[in-house]
Amino acid sequence: MKILNHTVASLGDAVDSSQQSAKMILAISNDAKEQATAISQITEAIDQISSVVQTTSATSEESAATSEELSSQAQLLKGLVEQFVLKDASLSGIGYIDDDCLNLPEECGSQRNWHADKY
């Protein structure tokens, strides 16, 4: 009977150990799922950051190209403006174009009303 009691106790210990192992395996499984979820969220955040960086890079390239174009146009405009010569040397060279003609060219036709003022 002593052997039987010892066998029953040993089997009881084995069952308890198996249950503890099962609980540990379940905890490890839950932790692994949580880690997988966290990794998925991190991956999604990195993808979003990458998208923003690509958009910013494209916008920067467009801005640089636009800046170069504006600089080129400014140089061209400067050259065109330098071609203007006043006929009356007594004028100070300070003048203006009527605002109406800048904003409403259809009212002015092809004429721009240039006024040179003496100061």
PDB file of C-alpha atoms in Angstrom, residues 98-113:
ATOM      1  CA  ASP A  98      -1.443 103.058 -62.669  1.00  0.00           C
ATOM      2  CA  ASP A  99      -2.780 100.283 -60.437  1.00  0.00           C
ATOM      3  CA  ASP A 100      -5.946 100.074 -62.523  1.00  0.00           C
ATOM      4  CA  CYS A 101      -3.913  99.067 -65.536  1.00  0.00           C
ATOM      5  CA  LEU A 102      -2.078  96.366 -63.604  1.00  0.00           C
ATOM      6  CA  ASN A 103      -5.247  94.819 -62.242  1.00  0.00           C
ATOM      7  CA  LEU A 104      -7.612  95.450 -65.141  1.00  0.00           C
ATOM      8  CA  PRO A 105      -5.643  95.341 -68.402  1.00  0.00           C
ATOM      9  CA  GLU A 106      -8.807  95.154 -70.492  1.00  0.00           C
ATOM     10  CA  GLU A 107      -9.657  98.716 -69.406  1.00  0.00           C
ATOM     11  CA  CYS A 108      -6.223 100.005 -70.387  1.00  0.00           C
ATOM     12  CA  GLY A 109      -5.825  98.115 -73.636  1.00  0.00           C
ATOM     13  CA  SER A 110      -2.191  97.638 -74.504  1.00  0.00           C
ATOM     14  CA  GLN A 111      -1.286 100.986 -72.885  1.00  0.00           C
ATOM     15  CA  ARG A 112       0.172 101.204 -69.431  1.00  0.00           C
ATOM     16  CA  ASN A 113       0.034 104.637 -67.885  1.00  0.00           C
TER      17      ASN A 113
END
